[in-house]
Amino acid sequence: MNAPLRVSTPEAAPLDPLMPLAARLRRRERLSDDVALFTVTLEQPEMGGPTGANHQPGQFVMLSAPGVGEAPFCLCHAASTHEDGVELCIRRVGEVTARLFDLPEGALLGLRGPLGSGFEMDDLVGGDLLLIAGGMGMAPLRSVLQAALTRRREIDRLILIDGARTMADLIFWPELAALPADVERLFALDDPSGARVEPLITGHVGMALAQVALDPNRVKVALCGPPVMLEPVVRGLEARGVSAEDIFITFERRMSCGVGHCGHCAMGRRYVCVDGPVFSAAAARELGEGLR
């Protein structure tokens, strides 16, 4: 789609949820060869839209690149930790993201959201909280982690398992390595060459999970990663007695329009972009597509 970017203005207030609001690319910080952290700020936040302070962990936005189109991106920070626009962790794949990486800081963009139903933090606190991320899955779970740190007194054990293929693929590793000492963590790399995080195992997150002691009656789990990772991790948790009702997964990759109009993200009788992207493992299995 090569149409010029159309955005809402005070003179033409947003008439429908598909109309983006004007925003600016404020910063772009490289995280790896093909991943960067974008900070995007609304031109006129008084019109509504995602400000960086009005979303829940796991929600997402639709970001428009002039002349190319728009795509969904998760909000990768907690609302309480960042009020200078939204932070989006973006991998360069496809036309929209390629354009976003080529634009200069200060460029005009379009922004819609916050969208979807994210992680309910009230459901995650009160016992132990285990976060399991694979690859880019750390992007949405970073918002959960930051929110959990603000409610640390309500969580007994806070545990992070983060896996990637190589050290270069482990996004946000400097801040994860600097987490408070009372946050238990374990990293998993397929290739540990040049690793700068610890404790570390060679292998995948399922292998790391097997090394972590869990109380299945106290733990809640937030999970995000590539589709091939989800099923074995959920089954591994269930084999240790964790209820599917206590495992929460984000299926962010399925969104398209973001408001349930296009039907692209239909999963069973639900729309991921409206009813999700976060579902319990029990709900996802019942829908028949997210899990078997």
XYZ file of C-alpha atoms in Angstrom:
292
model
C 0.000 0.000 0.000
C 1.635 3.252 -1.148
C -0.992 5.804 -0.120
C 0.354 8.766 1.888
C -0.016 8.603 5.637
C -3.375 9.948 6.891
C -3.565 10.880 10.520
C -6.153 12.416 12.813
C -5.816 16.063 13.831
C -7.799 18.256 16.238
C -9.644 19.624 13.215
C -10.509 16.107 12.098
C -10.931 14.158 15.321
C -10.659 10.365 15.027
C -13.918 9.015 13.688
C -13.076 5.357 13.996
C -10.483 3.142 15.664
C -8.745 2.562 12.336
C -7.625 6.199 12.030
C -4.064 6.684 13.363
C -2.993 9.653 15.425
C 0.017 11.751 14.419
C 3.202 10.744 16.213
C 6.956 11.280 15.963
C 9.868 8.907 16.038
C 11.862 10.327 18.958
C 14.623 7.775 19.396
C 15.862 4.555 17.839
C 18.327 2.545 19.877
C 19.982 -0.473 18.317
C 19.655 -3.677 20.339
C 21.123 -6.115 17.790
C 21.902 -6.297 14.075
C 18.213 -6.371 13.156
C 16.373 -5.267 16.314
C 15.969 -1.756 17.696
C 14.079 -0.029 20.482
C 11.879 2.740 19.080
C 10.470 5.555 21.223
C 7.397 7.106 19.592
C 5.560 10.124 20.987
C 2.089 11.366 20.101
C 2.008 14.864 18.675
C -1.155 15.688 20.638
C -1.691 13.187 23.455
C -4.760 15.080 24.605
C -6.588 13.475 21.672
C -6.232 10.044 23.216
C -4.110 7.161 22.042
C -1.074 5.463 23.563
C 0.934 7.873 25.695
C 3.304 5.408 27.331
C 1.438 5.737 30.628
C -2.011 4.348 29.817
C -1.578 0.696 28.879
C -1.320 -2.661 30.596
C 1.521 -5.151 30.046
C 0.900 -7.230 26.930
C -1.156 -4.669 25.039
C -0.011 -3.517 21.608
C -0.220 -0.614 19.157
C -0.516 -0.255 15.394
C 2.338 1.853 13.984
C 2.121 3.394 10.505
C 5.065 4.129 8.229
C 4.357 6.836 5.611
C 3.702 5.425 2.164
C 4.092 1.805 3.220
C 1.418 0.745 5.726
C 1.070 -0.259 9.356
C 1.914 -3.214 11.559
C 1.256 -4.320 15.156
C 3.959 -3.985 17.793
C 3.823 -4.857 21.466
C 4.386 -2.211 24.109
C 7.590 -3.373 25.737
C 7.589 -1.295 28.912
C 5.363 -0.917 31.943
C 3.155 2.156 31.983
C 4.462 3.185 35.362
C 8.075 3.247 34.198
C 7.967 5.387 31.080
C 5.871 8.468 30.359
C 7.830 9.931 27.446
C 5.992 8.113 24.678
C 5.786 4.405 23.921
C 8.708 2.021 23.630
C 8.460 -0.576 20.869
C 10.971 -3.339 20.236
C 10.999 -3.927 16.469
C 12.798 -6.464 14.300
C 13.606 -5.499 10.725
C 11.511 -7.934 8.673
C 9.233 -6.861 5.808
C 8.435 -3.542 4.154
C 6.933 -1.657 7.109
C 9.782 -2.375 9.495
C 12.393 -1.737 6.796
C 10.909 1.734 6.298
C 10.810 2.347 10.052
C 14.515 1.538 10.287
C 15.302 3.882 7.377
C 13.368 6.909 8.675
C 15.298 9.638 10.510
C 14.533 10.496 14.126
C 11.799 13.131 14.158
C 9.919 11.542 11.252
C 6.114 11.637 11.197
C 4.372 8.342 11.945
C 0.841 7.147 12.686
C -0.088 5.451 15.952
C -3.209 3.630 17.169
C -3.888 1.983 20.510
C -3.387 0.788 23.159
C -5.132 -2.307 21.786
C -6.077 -5.745 22.985
C -6.255 -7.376 26.372
C -2.931 -7.810 28.112
C -1.629 -9.486 31.254
C -3.739 -8.799 34.345
C -1.071 -8.089 36.945
C -3.538 -8.681 39.781
C -3.782 -12.287 38.559
C 0.005 -12.702 38.516
C 0.916 -11.427 41.988
C 0.295 -12.991 45.383
C 2.633 -15.979 45.022
C 5.533 -16.873 42.732
C 5.782 -15.392 39.235
C 7.721 -17.124 36.467
C 8.439 -15.335 33.179
C 9.549 -17.486 30.237
C 10.721 -15.732 27.068
C 12.147 -17.059 23.838
C 13.821 -14.751 21.305
C 11.692 -11.649 20.685
C 9.296 -12.901 23.352
C 11.289 -10.853 25.838
C 9.806 -7.692 24.280
C 6.255 -8.074 25.671
C 7.495 -9.815 28.814
C 9.764 -6.844 29.564
C 6.573 -4.899 30.310
C 5.432 -7.654 32.692
C 8.847 -7.762 34.346
C 8.925 -4.000 34.884
C 5.374 -4.027 36.266
C 6.281 -6.931 38.570
C 9.281 -5.015 39.906
C 6.973 -2.153 40.902
C 4.881 -4.695 42.884
C 7.799 -6.722 44.179
C 6.443 -6.912 47.735
C 3.366 -8.752 46.432
C 5.461 -11.478 44.780
C 7.410 -14.123 46.664
C 9.749 -15.542 44.043
C 10.231 -13.591 40.816
C 11.882 -15.855 38.247
C 13.008 -15.120 34.681
C 13.995 -17.679 32.057
C 15.171 -16.078 28.816
C 16.462 -17.939 25.793
C 17.830 -17.139 22.345
C 19.982 -18.683 19.655
C 23.102 -16.614 20.334
C 24.291 -13.832 22.605
C 23.651 -11.358 19.778
C 19.983 -12.404 19.738
C 19.460 -11.908 23.478
C 17.678 -8.550 23.502
C 17.733 -6.316 26.583
C 20.509 -8.434 28.118
C 22.336 -5.494 29.818
C 19.287 -4.528 31.868
C 18.387 -8.176 32.540
C 21.905 -8.861 33.778
C 21.547 -5.866 36.117
C 18.265 -6.977 37.709
C 18.103 -6.912 41.525
C 19.707 -9.891 43.215
C 16.358 -11.172 44.474
C 15.157 -11.772 40.913
C 16.068 -15.355 40.051
C 17.207 -15.681 36.455
C 18.496 -18.306 34.080
C 19.559 -17.735 30.489
C 19.603 -20.336 27.718
C 21.590 -20.003 24.499
C 21.782 -22.546 21.687
C 25.286 -21.255 20.998
C 26.941 -19.861 24.158
C 29.940 -18.390 22.339
C 30.792 -14.968 23.734
C 28.090 -15.150 26.415
C 28.009 -12.205 28.810
C 25.136 -13.314 31.047
C 24.880 -15.806 33.856
C 23.732 -18.198 35.082
C 23.640 -19.754 31.648
C 22.916 -23.139 30.146
C 23.575 -24.347 26.618
C 20.255 -25.267 25.085
C 16.673 -24.029 24.913
C 14.279 -22.581 27.475
C 12.623 -25.957 28.052
C 15.963 -27.289 29.277
C 16.371 -24.248 31.510
C 12.862 -24.707 32.902
C 13.737 -28.257 33.956
C 16.446 -26.830 36.233
C 14.162 -24.430 38.113
C 12.377 -25.631 41.242
C 8.670 -24.755 41.180
C 5.785 -24.945 43.603
C 2.883 -25.679 41.229
C 0.355 -24.481 43.774
C 1.948 -21.047 44.074
C 3.358 -20.183 40.659
C 1.788 -18.120 37.888
C 3.488 -18.101 34.503
C 3.760 -15.463 31.754
C 5.031 -16.970 28.510
C 5.974 -15.603 25.093
C 8.101 -17.019 22.318
C 8.033 -18.583 18.858
C 5.097 -20.936 18.194
C 7.354 -23.988 18.174
C 8.367 -23.230 21.755
C 4.936 -22.769 23.309
C 3.492 -26.283 23.233
C 6.476 -28.103 24.782
C 6.922 -25.454 27.462
C 3.249 -25.590 28.444
C 3.321 -29.381 28.541
C 6.487 -29.265 30.621
C 4.815 -26.985 33.132
C 1.670 -29.105 33.271
C 3.758 -32.235 33.795
C 5.076 -30.558 36.947
C 1.583 -29.822 38.196
C 1.112 -26.233 37.037
C -2.504 -25.606 36.036
C -3.210 -24.465 32.469
C -5.369 -21.773 34.113
C -2.215 -20.303 35.672
C -0.172 -20.138 32.456
C -0.704 -16.948 30.431
C 0.550 -16.710 26.854
C 0.648 -13.806 24.424
C -0.114 -14.638 20.792
C 0.929 -11.249 19.500
C 2.045 -12.439 16.089
C -1.501 -13.050 14.889
C -2.786 -9.446 14.916
C -3.557 -7.436 11.773
C -6.159 -4.610 11.939
C -6.068 -4.513 15.747
C -9.804 -3.960 16.275
C -11.472 -7.192 15.157
C -12.591 -5.941 11.728
C -10.474 -7.945 9.329
C -10.778 -11.375 10.947
C -7.149 -12.149 10.146
C -6.340 -13.042 13.740
C -9.343 -15.300 14.385
C -8.426 -18.133 16.730
C -11.415 -20.404 17.063
C -14.364 -18.155 17.892
C -12.193 -15.362 19.316
C -10.186 -12.511 17.818
C -6.650 -12.348 19.156
C -6.454 -8.580 18.674
C -9.578 -7.881 20.766
C -9.976 -10.840 23.140
C -6.183 -11.279 23.436
C -3.366 -11.265 22.601
C -2.993 -12.747 26.105
C -4.871 -15.979 26.827
C -4.491 -18.609 29.487
C -3.160 -21.915 28.205
C -6.530 -23.436 29.096
C -8.401 -20.876 26.994
C -5.978 -21.189 24.080
C -6.341 -24.964 24.068
C -10.114 -24.694 24.164
C -10.021 -22.462 21.097
C -8.270 -25.256 19.276
C -5.521 -23.322 17.498
C -3.139 -21.733 19.955
C -2.318 -25.050 21.640
C -3.293 -28.633 21.063
